[in-house]
GROMACS .gro file of C-alpha atoms in nm:
model
   91
    1UNK     CA    1   2.103  -1.101  -0.516
    2UNK     CA    2   1.823  -1.114  -0.262
    3UNK     CA    3   1.459  -1.044  -0.336
    4UNK     CA    4   1.331  -0.702  -0.229
    5UNK     CA    5   1.127  -0.693   0.089
    6UNK     CA    6   0.799  -0.512   0.028
    7UNK     CA    7   0.592  -0.335   0.290
    8UNK     CA    8   0.234  -0.239   0.211
    9UNK     CA    9   0.092   0.050   0.412
   10UNK     CA   10  -0.276   0.139   0.395
   11UNK     CA   11  -0.385   0.485   0.501
   12UNK     CA   12  -0.052   0.597   0.359
   13UNK     CA   13  -0.154   0.957   0.283
   14UNK     CA   14  -0.212   1.044   0.649
   15UNK     CA   15   0.054   1.150   0.895
   16UNK     CA   16   0.085   0.810   1.069
   17UNK     CA   17   0.080   0.612   0.744
   18UNK     CA   18   0.334   0.832   0.569
   19UNK     CA   19   0.567   0.831   0.873
   20UNK     CA   20   0.538   0.452   0.894
   21UNK     CA   21   0.620   0.417   0.525
   22UNK     CA   22   0.921   0.648   0.562
   23UNK     CA   23   1.051   0.444   0.856
   24UNK     CA   24   1.008   0.119   0.662
   25UNK     CA   25   1.193   0.264   0.361
   26UNK     CA   26   1.474   0.376   0.591
   27UNK     CA   27   1.492   0.018   0.722
   28UNK     CA   28   1.542  -0.115   0.369
   29UNK     CA   29   1.189  -0.211   0.266
   30UNK     CA   30   1.037  -0.120  -0.069
   31UNK     CA   31   0.709   0.050   0.012
   32UNK     CA   32   0.371   0.043  -0.155
   33UNK     CA   33   0.121   0.293  -0.022
   34UNK     CA   34  -0.255   0.261  -0.044
   35UNK     CA   35  -0.493   0.546   0.021
   36UNK     CA   36  -0.816   0.684  -0.120
   37UNK     CA   37  -0.666   1.035  -0.104
   38UNK     CA   38  -0.374   0.962  -0.337
   39UNK     CA   39  -0.005   0.993  -0.261
   40UNK     CA   40   0.103   1.260  -0.013
   41UNK     CA   41   0.358   1.521  -0.114
   42UNK     CA   42   0.704   1.497   0.034
   43UNK     CA   43   0.693   1.123   0.103
   44UNK     CA   44   0.873   0.876  -0.121
   45UNK     CA   45   0.706   0.547  -0.205
   46UNK     CA   46   0.831   0.281  -0.444
   47UNK     CA   47   0.472   0.239  -0.561
   48UNK     CA   48   0.134   0.388  -0.476
   49UNK     CA   49  -0.221   0.271  -0.547
   50UNK     CA   50  -0.500   0.525  -0.504
   51UNK     CA   51  -0.786   0.311  -0.378
   52UNK     CA   52  -1.047   0.277  -0.107
   53UNK     CA   53  -0.945  -0.036   0.082
   54UNK     CA   54  -1.291  -0.038   0.241
   55UNK     CA   55  -1.424  -0.147  -0.096
   56UNK     CA   56  -1.251  -0.486  -0.065
   57UNK     CA   57  -1.532  -0.630   0.144
   58UNK     CA   58  -1.817  -0.432  -0.012
   59UNK     CA   59  -1.737  -0.488  -0.380
   60UNK     CA   60  -1.558  -0.801  -0.500
   61UNK     CA   61  -1.480  -0.652  -0.844
   62UNK     CA   62  -1.321  -0.344  -0.683
   63UNK     CA   63  -1.117  -0.565  -0.454
   64UNK     CA   64  -0.990  -0.768  -0.749
   65UNK     CA   65  -0.900  -0.449  -0.939
   66UNK     CA   66  -0.705  -0.311  -0.643
   67UNK     CA   67  -0.526  -0.644  -0.599
   68UNK     CA   68  -0.433  -0.647  -0.968
   69UNK     CA   69  -0.283  -0.297  -0.937
   70UNK     CA   70  -0.076  -0.406  -0.638
   71UNK     CA   71   0.049  -0.716  -0.821
   72UNK     CA   72   0.143  -0.501  -1.122
   73UNK     CA   73   0.395  -0.329  -0.893
   74UNK     CA   74   0.525  -0.611  -0.676
   75UNK     CA   75   0.472  -0.917  -0.894
   76UNK     CA   76   0.539  -1.232  -0.697
   77UNK     CA   77   0.782  -1.067  -0.453
   78UNK     CA   78   0.750  -1.138  -0.084
   79UNK     CA   79   0.533  -0.899   0.117
   80UNK     CA   80   0.732  -0.888   0.439
   81UNK     CA   81   0.521  -0.629   0.621
   82UNK     CA   82   0.159  -0.520   0.607
   83UNK     CA   83   0.050  -0.216   0.804
   84UNK     CA   84  -0.325  -0.164   0.812
   85UNK     CA   85  -0.351   0.200   0.905
   86UNK     CA   86  -0.662   0.277   0.700
   87UNK     CA   87  -0.945   0.459   0.870
   88UNK     CA   88  -1.303   0.447   0.762
   89UNK     CA   89  -1.532   0.744   0.760
   90UNK     CA   90  -1.907   0.739   0.733
   91UNK     CA   91  -2.079   1.067   0.673
   0.00000   0.00000   0.00000
């Protein structure tokens, strides 16, 4: 039995991110979505982490916590695709 191929998609709650995740799932990938807004309705993910990926560089502890959540889902499985679709907003 082969290992699952994981795809991680940031900005997954938006229209581009959710469409990308859906296409990757249709292609046989297991998908993990990341977004500060939480999971979108009507889009299936194998896993979802609600997080601000912008905090990776600003706050080491937050980055470690987000990474731990991701690893809780995928373990040591291969991440075959990474789509960085996250947008930053400064108000």
